[in-house]
Each structure stands twice: as structure tokens, then as C-alpha cells.
XYZ file of C-alpha atoms in Angstrom:
647
model
C -18.676 -19.648 25.215
C -20.757 -22.351 27.114
C -22.020 -23.528 23.641
C -18.597 -23.710 22.277
C -17.382 -25.768 25.391
C -20.485 -27.952 25.104
C -19.853 -28.639 21.380
C -16.190 -29.278 21.911
C -16.990 -31.785 24.702
C -19.676 -33.518 22.445
C -17.444 -33.818 19.468
C -14.693 -35.159 21.622
C -17.242 -37.787 22.802
C -18.280 -38.655 19.318
C -14.762 -39.154 18.216
C -13.596 -40.997 21.044
C -11.137 -38.454 21.978
C -10.119 -37.447 25.382
C -10.683 -33.752 25.982
C -7.568 -31.769 26.528
C -7.378 -30.466 30.014
C -5.348 -27.310 29.172
C -7.959 -26.435 26.509
C -10.905 -26.902 28.805
C -9.080 -24.842 31.653
C -8.477 -22.058 29.117
C -12.281 -22.141 27.943
C -13.275 -21.837 31.531
C -10.960 -18.884 32.223
C -12.005 -17.247 29.007
C -15.756 -17.667 30.129
C -15.141 -16.335 33.495
C -13.201 -13.184 32.141
C -16.202 -12.647 29.717
C -13.760 -12.278 26.703
C -16.037 -13.813 24.269
C -14.501 -12.419 21.038
C -10.927 -13.843 21.515
C -9.901 -17.542 21.995
C -6.413 -17.570 23.475
C -4.539 -21.072 23.448
C -1.045 -19.637 23.422
C 1.643 -22.078 24.834
C -0.564 -25.041 25.026
C 0.762 -28.014 23.158
C -2.227 -29.099 20.905
C -2.446 -32.838 19.857
C -3.594 -34.030 16.364
C -6.944 -35.107 17.764
C -7.447 -31.895 19.600
C -6.711 -29.804 16.269
C -9.204 -31.998 14.507
C -11.831 -31.428 17.075
C -11.100 -27.694 17.171
C -11.457 -27.507 13.405
C -14.797 -29.090 13.495
C -16.011 -26.769 16.217
C -14.580 -23.523 14.451
C -16.057 -24.691 11.105
C -19.635 -23.433 12.348
C -18.599 -21.038 15.006
C -19.897 -17.550 15.119
C -18.464 -16.289 18.445
C -14.727 -15.664 18.157
C -13.379 -13.020 15.940
C -9.658 -13.591 16.947
C -7.795 -16.855 17.383
C -4.352 -16.900 19.174
C -2.351 -20.136 18.434
C 1.209 -19.046 18.815
C 3.867 -21.603 20.384
C 1.328 -24.449 20.214
C 3.798 -26.992 18.907
C 1.268 -27.890 16.126
C 2.357 -30.916 13.899
C 1.948 -30.749 10.195
C -1.224 -33.058 10.253
C -2.666 -31.144 13.251
C -2.188 -27.597 11.500
C -3.779 -28.929 8.410
C -6.847 -30.149 10.163
C -7.268 -26.905 12.091
C -6.836 -24.805 9.077
C -9.391 -26.911 6.973
C -11.877 -26.114 9.716
C -11.245 -22.505 9.446
C -11.841 -22.403 5.759
C -15.671 -22.010 6.115
C -15.497 -19.749 9.213
C -17.105 -16.440 8.693
C -16.232 -14.690 12.069
C -12.549 -14.991 12.679
C -10.660 -12.002 11.545
C -7.210 -12.311 13.270
C -5.264 -15.459 13.292
C -1.992 -15.878 15.152
C 0.205 -18.912 14.335
C 3.570 -17.649 15.549
C 6.366 -20.099 16.459
C 4.734 -23.491 15.209
C 7.554 -24.434 12.869
C 4.926 -24.858 9.898
C 6.549 -26.293 6.797
C 5.297 -27.722 3.466
C 1.885 -29.139 4.461
C 1.211 -26.072 6.681
C 1.923 -23.724 3.798
C -0.450 -25.527 1.491
C -3.025 -25.578 4.149
C -2.431 -21.880 4.541
C -2.732 -21.196 0.723
C -6.231 -23.118 0.698
C -7.270 -21.122 3.637
C -6.456 -17.809 1.821
C -8.442 -19.118 -1.214
C -11.567 -20.160 0.577
C -11.837 -17.719 3.594
C -13.548 -14.409 3.105
C -13.380 -12.767 6.387
C -9.605 -13.177 7.610
C -8.106 -9.621 7.873
C -4.745 -10.204 9.863
C -2.458 -13.316 9.614
C 0.776 -13.644 11.848
C 3.072 -16.452 10.636
C 6.341 -15.416 12.464
C 8.949 -17.983 13.545
C 8.018 -20.671 10.937
C 9.580 -22.313 8.049
C 7.235 -21.680 5.142
C 10.123 -20.658 2.754
C 12.297 -23.904 2.970
C 9.883 -25.803 0.315
C 9.483 -23.738 -2.835
C 6.498 -25.737 -4.183
C 4.545 -25.431 -1.022
C 5.479 -21.646 -0.714
C 4.424 -21.168 -4.297
C 0.948 -22.705 -3.212
C 0.730 -20.308 -0.329
C 1.727 -17.325 -2.694
C -1.154 -18.473 -5.244
C -3.780 -18.311 -2.296
C -2.456 -14.824 -1.424
C -2.715 -13.616 -4.911
C -6.407 -14.814 -5.116
C -7.296 -13.504 -1.563
C -9.527 -10.332 -1.566
C -9.965 -9.625 2.200
C -6.456 -9.890 3.875
C -4.780 -6.589 4.841
C -1.987 -7.506 7.302
C 0.509 -10.323 6.797
C 3.580 -11.115 9.075
C 6.179 -13.497 7.570
C 9.285 -12.593 9.784
C 11.796 -15.408 10.309
C 10.450 -17.775 7.705
C 13.687 -18.649 5.702
C 12.457 -17.070 2.493
C 15.084 -16.894 -0.145
C 15.377 -14.765 -3.318
C 13.105 -17.456 -5.196
C 10.470 -17.384 -2.557
C 10.439 -13.535 -2.702
C 10.086 -13.599 -6.343
C 7.049 -16.006 -5.858
C 5.589 -13.538 -3.168
C 6.136 -10.553 -5.503
C 4.218 -12.343 -8.318
C 1.445 -12.678 -5.642
C 1.727 -9.075 -4.707
C 1.236 -8.037 -8.483
C -2.105 -9.689 -8.523
C -3.320 -8.859 -4.935
C -5.216 -5.630 -4.511
C -6.163 -5.632 -0.734
C -2.936 -6.200 1.299
C -1.697 -2.978 3.065
C 0.945 -4.123 5.423
C 3.672 -6.751 4.925
C 6.508 -7.660 7.292
C 9.362 -10.067 5.784
C 12.017 -9.120 8.262
C 15.007 -11.387 9.151
C 14.721 -13.782 6.050
C 17.419 -14.337 3.306
C 15.780 -12.286 0.345
C 19.011 -10.539 -0.767
C 19.680 -8.234 -3.663
C 17.518 -10.304 -6.149
C 14.604 -10.394 -3.827
C 14.763 -6.616 -3.238
C 14.810 -5.959 -6.966
C 11.799 -8.278 -7.440
C 9.901 -6.378 -4.735
C 10.737 -3.149 -6.532
C 9.304 -4.713 -9.767
C 6.087 -5.826 -7.890
C 5.495 -2.367 -6.193
C 5.503 -0.793 -9.806
C 2.293 -2.651 -10.416
C 0.949 -2.875 -6.806
C -0.724 0.246 -5.598
C -2.443 -0.812 -2.449
C 0.829 -1.915 -0.184
C 1.556 1.027 1.879
C 3.681 -0.533 4.655
C 6.712 -2.958 4.014
C 9.287 -3.911 6.578
C 12.447 -5.355 5.081
C 15.151 -5.272 7.756
C 17.696 -8.208 8.073
C 17.650 -9.481 4.501
C 20.963 -8.453 3.249
C 19.548 -5.953 1.056
C 21.592 -2.797 -0.111
C 20.815 0.560 1.249
C 19.861 2.017 -2.087
C 17.355 -0.666 -2.724
C 15.657 -0.188 0.686
C 15.622 3.649 -0.060
C 13.977 2.810 -3.257
C 11.415 0.457 -1.598
C 10.769 3.332 1.109
C 10.104 5.586 -1.765
C 7.833 3.335 -3.520
C 5.850 2.894 -0.215
C 5.658 6.705 0.129
C 4.324 6.808 -3.412
C 1.688 4.304 -2.736
C 0.658 6.016 0.493
C 0.410 9.428 -1.186
C -1.614 7.660 -4.170
C -3.997 6.167 -1.777
C -4.436 9.482 0.138
C -5.046 11.244 -3.212
C -7.432 8.568 -4.343
C -9.365 8.893 -1.137
C -9.350 12.628 -1.456
C -10.686 12.402 -5.069
C -13.268 9.872 -4.020
C -14.541 12.153 -1.163
C -14.530 15.097 -3.447
C -16.476 13.351 -6.223
C -18.917 12.034 -3.562
C -19.291 15.472 -2.148
C -19.756 16.973 -5.733
C -22.203 14.053 -6.601
C -24.116 14.710 -3.450
C -24.229 18.500 -4.202
C -25.406 17.909 -7.703
C -28.062 15.383 -6.599
C -29.306 17.951 -4.046
C -29.423 20.725 -6.768
C -31.344 18.291 -9.092
C -33.896 17.413 -6.282
C -34.255 21.040 -5.456
C -34.877 21.810 -9.115
C -37.419 18.975 -9.503
C -39.157 20.109 -6.408
C -39.359 23.553 -7.555
C -40.737 22.544 -10.965
C -43.242 20.145 -9.260
C -44.165 22.923 -7.036
C -44.737 25.225 -10.139
C -46.688 22.588 -11.883
C -48.826 21.990 -8.869
C -49.439 25.645 -8.599
C -50.287 26.044 -12.232
C -52.590 22.939 -11.965
C -54.426 24.412 -9.076
C -54.854 27.718 -10.830
C -56.217 25.875 -13.843
C -58.738 24.078 -11.662
C -59.900 27.131 -9.992
C -60.462 28.976 -13.204
C -62.522 25.933 -14.616
C -64.453 25.850 -11.476
C -65.114 29.729 -11.654
C -66.118 29.402 -15.464
C -68.520 26.614 -14.552
C -70.161 28.318 -11.639
C -70.549 31.624 -13.813
C -72.106 29.476 -16.890
C -74.581 27.904 -14.477
C -75.608 31.262 -12.969
C -76.100 32.808 -16.474
C -78.290 29.807 -17.407
C -80.334 30.083 -14.305
C -80.888 33.691 -14.950
C -81.839 33.092 -18.592
C -84.287 30.493 -17.593
C -85.907 32.921 -15.139
C -86.218 35.627 -17.690
C -87.899 33.294 -20.224
C -90.298 32.304 -17.471
C -91.064 35.870 -16.789
C -91.489 36.637 -20.452
C -94.157 34.130 -20.972
C -96.033 35.124 -17.836
C -96.072 38.712 -18.887
C -97.196 37.678 -22.397
C -100.096 35.712 -21.133
C -101.191 38.652 -18.891
C -100.941 41.030 -21.645
C -103.163 38.950 -24.008
C -105.734 38.692 -21.206
C -105.637 42.570 -20.710
C -105.999 43.060 -24.421
C -109.009 40.837 -24.626
C -110.732 42.704 -21.825
C -109.609 46.135 -22.337
C -108.772 47.153 -25.861
C -108.623 50.835 -25.006
C -106.160 50.348 -22.331
C -103.937 47.871 -24.310
C -101.820 50.440 -25.811
C -101.042 52.311 -22.533
C -100.348 48.958 -20.825
C -98.294 47.604 -23.471
C -96.242 50.963 -23.309
C -96.032 50.557 -19.580
C -95.091 46.931 -20.046
C -92.411 47.865 -22.738
C -91.098 50.483 -20.328
C -90.898 47.955 -17.469
C -89.178 45.606 -19.701
C -86.625 48.211 -20.711
C -86.054 49.065 -17.128
C -85.561 45.302 -16.013
C -83.308 44.687 -19.194
C -81.338 47.843 -18.074
C -81.070 46.562 -14.554
C -80.064 43.110 -15.658
C -77.344 44.684 -17.999
C -76.014 46.887 -15.205
C -75.837 43.724 -13.043
C -74.176 41.745 -15.591
C -71.639 44.580 -16.171
C -70.998 44.783 -12.410
C -70.381 41.066 -12.313
C -68.126 41.238 -15.338
C -66.228 44.133 -13.747
C -65.796 41.983 -10.566
C -64.617 39.052 -12.487
C -62.150 41.114 -14.405
C -60.891 42.514 -11.198
C -60.407 38.953 -9.854
C -58.591 37.874 -12.856
C -56.231 40.929 -12.800
C -55.513 40.017 -9.107
C -54.851 36.493 -10.079
C -52.660 37.756 -12.822
C -50.702 39.985 -10.573
C -50.385 37.000 -8.208
C -49.077 34.767 -11.073
C -46.626 37.637 -12.059
C -45.322 37.816 -8.498
C -44.791 34.144 -8.480
C -42.903 34.267 -11.811
C -40.670 36.925 -10.728
C -40.034 34.870 -7.250
C -39.332 31.805 -9.603
C -36.725 33.866 -11.798
C -35.222 35.168 -8.556
C -34.818 31.561 -7.467
C -33.326 30.684 -10.921
C -30.865 33.600 -10.556
C -29.894 32.380 -7.146
C -29.253 28.741 -8.503
C -27.155 30.482 -11.209
C -24.995 32.340 -8.495
C -24.639 28.841 -6.588
C -23.544 27.263 -9.873
C -20.963 30.162 -10.220
C -19.818 29.699 -6.777
C -19.448 25.981 -7.020
C -17.426 26.453 -10.316
C -15.148 28.968 -8.351
C -14.727 26.293 -5.664
C -13.690 23.664 -8.246
C -11.285 25.959 -9.872
C -9.648 26.759 -6.436
C -9.501 22.792 -5.912
C -7.862 22.402 -9.153
C -5.348 25.047 -8.484
C -4.546 23.336 -5.279
C -4.304 20.108 -6.932
C -1.858 21.565 -9.522
C 0.073 23.122 -6.558
C 0.352 19.658 -4.945
C 1.563 18.119 -8.243
C 4.233 20.720 -8.499
C 5.356 19.986 -4.858
C 5.370 16.333 -5.830
C 7.532 17.182 -8.930
C 9.983 19.026 -6.630
C 10.080 16.367 -4.159
C 10.844 13.620 -6.677
C 13.557 15.863 -8.317
C 15.142 16.332 -4.698
C 14.961 12.544 -4.184
C 16.686 11.935 -7.243
C 19.438 14.460 -6.561
C 20.000 12.901 -3.086
C 20.099 9.454 -4.506
C 22.784 10.551 -6.972
C 24.812 12.220 -4.309
C 24.466 9.130 -2.063
C 25.527 6.843 -5.009
C 28.780 9.147 -5.750
C 29.547 9.002 -1.956
C 29.329 5.108 -1.908
C 31.423 4.982 -5.011
C 34.145 7.316 -3.391
C 33.955 5.295 -0.166
C 34.507 1.977 -2.155
C 37.474 3.445 -4.035
C 38.950 4.713 -0.815
C 38.627 1.396 0.981
C 40.377 -0.415 -2.024
C 43.174 2.112 -2.059
C 43.691 1.529 1.605
C 43.530 -2.138 1.083
C 46.103 -1.951 -1.604
C 48.442 0.213 0.408
C 48.256 -2.253 3.411
C 48.916 -5.220 1.145
C 51.993 -3.355 -0.195
C 53.239 -2.565 3.206
C 52.783 -6.338 4.191
C 54.926 -7.414 1.062
C 57.653 -4.960 2.115
C 57.572 -6.284 5.631
C 57.895 -9.871 4.462
C 60.743 -9.000 2.166
C 62.647 -7.402 5.243
C 62.090 -10.405 7.114
C 63.319 -12.594 4.485
C 66.420 -10.509 4.189
C 66.962 -10.656 7.902
C 66.616 -14.547 7.848
C 69.336 -14.714 4.927
C 71.579 -12.563 7.100
C 71.098 -14.715 9.936
C 71.693 -17.767 8.037
C 75.087 -16.344 6.742
C 76.040 -15.670 10.373
C 75.210 -19.168 11.300
C 77.297 -20.476 8.443
C 80.157 -18.419 9.726
C 79.762 -19.554 13.275
C 79.625 -23.270 12.098
C 82.940 -22.876 10.179
C 84.664 -21.339 13.164
C 83.189 -23.889 15.585
C 83.561 -27.078 13.388
C 86.963 -28.102 15.054
C 85.615 -27.965 18.584
C 82.278 -29.969 17.934
C 84.203 -33.068 16.582
C 84.520 -34.675 19.965
C 80.833 -34.603 21.109
C 79.462 -35.476 17.800
C 78.419 -39.093 18.459
C 76.884 -38.164 21.749
C 74.637 -35.476 20.397
C 73.574 -37.085 17.167
C 70.444 -38.630 18.984
C 69.612 -35.436 20.769
C 70.088 -33.295 17.427
C 67.778 -35.807 15.500
C 65.043 -35.465 18.065
C 65.488 -31.746 18.140
C 65.413 -31.577 14.375
C 62.074 -33.824 14.271
C 60.493 -31.186 16.941
C 61.724 -28.495 14.616
C 60.246 -29.986 11.636
C 56.884 -30.413 13.344
C 57.073 -26.906 14.598
C 57.897 -25.626 11.043
C 54.850 -27.827 9.804
C 52.680 -26.170 12.291
C 53.957 -22.829 11.114
C 53.067 -23.832 7.503
C 49.501 -24.839 8.488
C 49.157 -21.565 10.427
C 50.375 -19.639 7.287
C 47.854 -21.465 5.069
C 45.106 -20.738 7.650
C 46.130 -17.003 7.595
C 46.057 -17.101 3.870
C 42.403 -18.526 3.714
C 41.499 -16.042 6.388
C 43.111 -13.023 4.424
C 41.124 -14.074 1.265
C 37.765 -14.692 3.221
C 37.959 -11.768 5.475
C 39.855 -8.670 4.103
C 38.914 -6.716 7.369
C 41.255 -9.003 9.481
C 44.390 -8.213 7.582
C 45.914 -6.264 10.446
C 45.312 -9.107 12.791
C 47.056 -11.558 10.417
C 50.227 -9.051 10.229
C 50.307 -9.007 14.068
C 50.318 -12.736 13.920
C 53.158 -12.962 11.377
C 55.180 -10.368 13.341
C 54.595 -12.629 16.391
C 55.636 -15.726 14.594
C 58.660 -13.949 13.221
C 59.546 -12.997 16.790
C 59.102 -16.690 17.726
C 61.445 -17.531 14.830
C 63.953 -15.111 16.156
C 63.746 -16.590 19.663
C 64.273 -20.119 18.201
C 67.448 -19.079 16.165
C 68.848 -17.546 19.531
C 68.084 -20.975 21.066
C 69.961 -22.674 18.229
C 72.923 -20.362 18.557
C 73.149 -21.101 22.234
C 72.892 -24.958 21.467
C 75.643 -24.570 18.791
C 77.737 -22.832 21.312
C 77.204 -25.913 23.578
C 77.896 -28.356 20.757
C 80.765 -26.937 18.876
C 82.677 -30.116 18.891
C 79.797 -32.205 17.350
C 78.759 -29.882 14.681
C 81.820 -30.765 12.264
C 79.916 -33.593 10.647
C 76.657 -31.847 10.197
C 77.492 -29.924 7.226
C 75.255 -31.918 5.069
C 72.476 -31.641 7.599
C 72.966 -27.894 7.696
C 72.868 -27.669 3.987
C 69.484 -29.516 4.088
C 68.350 -26.999 6.745
C 69.300 -24.319 4.468
C 67.427 -26.031 1.547
C 64.403 -26.366 3.802
C 64.601 -22.586 4.713
C 64.872 -21.896 1.132
C 61.830 -23.980 0.454
C 59.946 -22.094 3.359
C 60.962 -18.701 1.698
C 59.650 -19.946 -1.663
C 56.498 -21.010 0.063
C 56.176 -17.600 1.424
C 56.852 -16.063 -2.006
C 53.909 -18.348 -2.981
C 51.828 -16.871 -0.413
C 52.563 -13.485 -1.793
C 51.811 -14.474 -5.134
C 48.462 -15.814 -3.706
C 47.892 -12.483 -2.056
C 48.468 -10.718 -5.326
C 45.932 -13.030 -7.032
C 43.650 -12.005 -4.257
C 44.233 -8.564 -5.225
C 43.384 -9.395 -8.659
C 40.241 -11.023 -7.005
C 39.590 -7.654 -5.427
C 39.917 -5.965 -8.721
C 37.507 -8.102 -10.451
C 35.036 -7.409 -7.473
C 35.701 -3.568 -8.066
C 34.619 -4.223 -11.782
C 31.617 -6.306 -10.793
C 30.621 -3.471 -8.348
C 31.085 -0.967 -11.140
C 28.842 -3.059 -13.372
C 26.305 -3.199 -10.537
C 26.534 0.506 -10.208
C 25.769 0.827 -13.901
C 22.767 -1.611 -13.617
C 21.611 0.605 -10.604
C 21.890 3.828 -12.705
C 19.898 2.256 -15.398
C 17.243 1.081 -12.830
C 17.060 4.778 -11.489
C 16.650 6.078 -15.024
C 13.743 3.587 -15.564
C 12.341 4.735 -12.154
C 12.473 8.188 -13.127
C 10.877 7.388 -16.493
C 8.178 5.488 -14.636
C 7.642 8.435 -12.331
C 7.365 10.887 -15.342
C 4.822 8.707 -16.922
C 2.932 8.416 -13.611
C 2.953 12.219 -13.486
C 1.803 12.633 -17.114
C -1.037 10.077 -16.314
C -2.017 12.211 -13.362
C -2.043 15.214 -15.684
C -4.125 13.383 -18.003
C -6.601 12.352 -15.114
C -6.958 15.943 -14.064
C -7.609 17.032 -17.726
C -10.357 14.461 -17.979
C -11.712 15.520 -14.543
C -11.655 19.213 -15.825
C -13.425 18.095 -18.975
C -16.146 16.254 -16.814
C -16.556 19.171 -14.532
C -16.878 21.437 -17.722
C -19.218 19.098 -19.263
C -21.255 19.032 -16.070
C -21.302 22.830 -16.019
C -22.573 23.012 -19.498
C -25.135 20.211 -18.753
C -26.296 22.323 -15.636
C -26.528 25.606 -17.567
C -28.255 23.798 -20.420
C -30.975 22.292 -18.034
C -31.410 25.568 -16.300
C -31.890 27.302 -19.550
C -34.331 24.416 -20.479
C -36.267 24.795 -17.369
C -36.473 28.671 -17.641
C -37.644 28.375 -21.336
C -40.091 25.721 -20.508
C -41.587 27.819 -17.546
C -41.720 30.996 -19.841
C -43.356 29.015 -22.600
C -45.765 27.522 -19.987
C -46.533 30.842 -18.631
C -47.083 32.495 -21.905
C -49.179 29.599 -23.436
C -51.401 29.448 -20.343
C -54.872 31.049 -20.778
C -54.239 33.227 -17.643
C -51.560 35.209 -19.759
C -54.348 36.010 -22.403
C -57.232 36.628 -20.181
C -56.652 40.494 -19.825
C -56.706 40.829 -23.670
C -60.144 39.136 -23.881
């Protein structure tokens, strides 16, 4: 930690940059806390010069394994310099850049970092804006596709739309190390969810995917969850198969080593026996030669003595010769007896050695029999494991069938729910039309009543006609403005009914309130007509204009009703679009089932290949054992020890 602080101060001095006090204080706190593997700069606003110096320091740093830079208000240039420095770092495994509002330049720098860095395992990019620029985000996705070490990626709240999701899915198709991906609270939508489904058909390593808050339908989310479950199950089966193959390979290697050791021990014992036999034959031949030389020397001495005795005593020569011959015969008989005894002892030794060899051969045959039993036991265990694997496959088939049935039931329920909702909306619109027609009839009746009242009160209103004209004009202007406001409100209610079908009840209540206001206004008009009976005689034309205006209002209301009918037609079109989408989803489900069946068939093919490999290994082991047994038997039968008793 002290070396990191010194290099930071030195590089600041070399670059002519004032060291940031908050960074120095954080480094001092980290040194005091003895947390040498984590550099925490969260919440510190880092300038561009500080980012440049930190990038140069982290370029060759080997101390920190985790770097926290969330909410540091990094600029585009500062983030670029810092990430360029991290490209050659070999120790940082966790990088947190949450809440820094990274945009196009930051996305490109992150793409370069993912291409060059070989140790980063977890990357947090929450609360940024990487998805706003498509070209920069495509560079980031290209770096993710070529990366081979990242396992966790957090892209929450990055304004990623369906196009960015398609780029990300292209990267996932090529990536083979990412295991956890979080893309919550973006704008991926239905198209993005479908592109993720297509990507997961090729990606087999992603086991954890968070997609909440992206306006994705529930059936797509369920399909994504099922794909995640399949990937996790596939990873677990791959791990189990790898562990089993490793265990089997270890067991086979141990058996091979044991057989090699046994064969080497046999060869060593046979070589030792050969050496002992050669040594014993050499020693016996040397002893026989020495005895033969001694006999020759004795014969020459006896011959010289007999010649002397013959020259001295001719009379006693015959007797001495006889005696000498008898002595020689006795010595020969003795030597022959000794030789016979030695031969018998040698034969006994050879018989004992042969018995030992036979006992060793029996022990080796027992060991070979034990090895065969072990091989049979291992084959039985493999058969049991294969049976368990088949049971698991059957369970997976049942599970997939159950999931398909559940999906079909859910889809049927959603269709029924949509149909019920549409029927209810049609009924509500029909009720609204009936209510509006009743209101129109009531208004026409009120107009007829007003006409009758005007005819009866025309005579009385002639005297005050001149005085009240100005007041009536003002009141008419106010009424026109009120009617215009009502028209605006009706237009707004029409827009709201088209855009928000769920607020139809509220608009109906507003229309009822407005009709109540109209009835109140008509009551006020009646009172004013009673007060101005003498002045209403000359207002026939004006009242006719009012009637025409009311008719225009009624025509506008009829136009509103026609607009609502057109909105109903739009709803019907939406229903047709939904039905088409349901057909597309059904075809997608069929394709998914076909893919699952192809995967199950491929798994069966792999199991068949594994069984063939295991059978081939068994045959190889049996053939090797038979070869070893035949070699040992041929070696024992061809050795000189086997034929020594016959000699």
C-alpha cells in the first residue's frame, strides 16, 4: 500500500498534477485498515488528471484485486484514461463503475478493456447510459464476445433498447465463459426477449439471467427461466460426467499401474531366478573341473610310483598292480557316490525352486482372478450408473412434458382472460352509447319545453327587450365560451378513452357530471326566461340559432360516438394482432419442443457413444489381461526351470 501511494505521488509530481486530497486520505485509511486487496474510492469525484495518474499506477500494480469506483462522477475522458490503464493489469478481478453516467466513449473503452484484460471476473455497470449510442454499445458487445475470463456482468438501468439487446445476444452466442447477467430496468421489450431466447439456444454457459422491468411478456420470461434451468442442468450433468470420467480414468490408470508393477515384479523375480541358476551352474562346473584336475594329478603320481615299483620288484608288481587297481576302483566308487549325492542334492534344490515357482504362478493366477473380479465389479457399477442416467433422462422428459402442458394451460387462460376483457369493454361501450342516447332524448325534450315556454311568454317579454339585450349578449358569450370548454373537455375525454381504455368508467362519471351541469344551466336559463318574459319576443331568431348550435353539439356527440366505434374497430384489430402473436408464440413453442427433442436425442446419442467407449475399454482391458496371462504362461513354460525336472 505504501508503494502504491509513493508511485501515485511520484507520477503526480512528474506530470505536474496536484495530488487529490480525498484520494490520499482514502489510501491512508486503507493502509491503516490493512485492507490491501481492495481499493475503495466510492463517492469521490475524480478529475481527469487524477484518472490519468491512477491509470498509469494501475497499469503495473500487483496489489489490488478489487477496485470500487461507483458514484465518482467520471467524465468520458477520465473513464477512458482509467480503463486504458487497466487493460494491462493482471491482478484486478472485480471492477465497480456504478452510477458514473458512462456513454459512447466509456462504452468503447470498456470494449477494449474486455478484449485486452485477461483477469477481470466481475464487472458492475449499473446506472450508466451505455445503450444510448448503438455503435459504441456494439463495440462493447464485440469485446464481450471475445472475452474469455468474465463470469459476472451487471447492466441494470443502462437504457438498452431491443437493438442493443440484439447486439448483446450476438455477443452471448460467441461468449463461452459468462455465467451471470443482470439487465433489469432497461427497455428491451418483446423483440429483445425473443433475441435472448434465440441466443440461449446456442449459449450453454449462462445459468443466471435477471430480466425484470423490461416490458417483456410473462410467457417469454417463463421460457427464459426454463432455458436457464436447462443450462444449469446441463452444466451439472457436464460436471458430473467430467468427474465420472476423471474417476474412471484414474481407476483405469491405477489398474494399469498395478498391472505394470506386477508384470515388472514377475520379470524381476524371473531374472533373479535366472541369475541364481546361472551362478549355481557356474560354481558346479568349476568344482567338477577342479576335481577332474585333482584326479589327473593323482593318476600321474600313481603311475610314476607303479613304474618305480615294477622296476624294483617285478615279483610284487602284479600284486601291487592288483592292489592299486582295487584302490582305484574303490576311489572311483567313492567319487561316483559323492557325485551321485551332489546330483541328488541339486535335484532336490531344483525341485524346491520349481515348487516355489509353481506357488508364485498360483499366486499370480489368483491376482489375475482378483483383477478380473474387480473388472466385473467396475462394469456392474458402470451399468448401475448408466441405469441412473437413463432414469434421470426419463425424469427430464416427464418434466419437459409437464412444463409444456403448463405452458399450454397458461396460454389458454391468457386467451380466455383477453376475450373476457374485450367482451366487458364492448359491453361498457354499448352501455355508454345507450346512456348518451338517453341524454340526447332528454335534451330534445327540454328544448321542446323551452320552445313552448317561449311561445307563452313572448307577449310579456316585449317591454324589457331593449334593456336586456346587452345582458343576454354577454350571457350568450359566456355560454358559448362554456360550450367551447365543454367541447375541449369532450375532445380530451375522447383522447383519453382511446389511449387509456382502463379509465372508461372515470370518463363516464365525468360525462354524467357534465350532463348534471348542463341540467343546472338549463334550470338557470328557465329562471332567467321567467324574469325576462317581456324581452324574449324578439329573440326567436337567436333561439333558433341556439337550437342549431345544440343540434351541432348533438352532431359532434354523434361524431364522438362514431370515433368510439372506430376505437372499437381498433380494439378488434388489436385482438387480431394478439391472435397472430399467439400463433407466432405457438410456432415458437413448437420449435422449442423440437429443439428439446433434438437435445434429448443428442443426449441419447452421447450416452450410446459413452456405452460404446466403456464396452471398448472393457474389451481392451480383457484383451490386455488375456495377453498378460498368455505371456506369463508362455514365459513360464518356455523358461529352463520348467524343463529342468525332465532332464
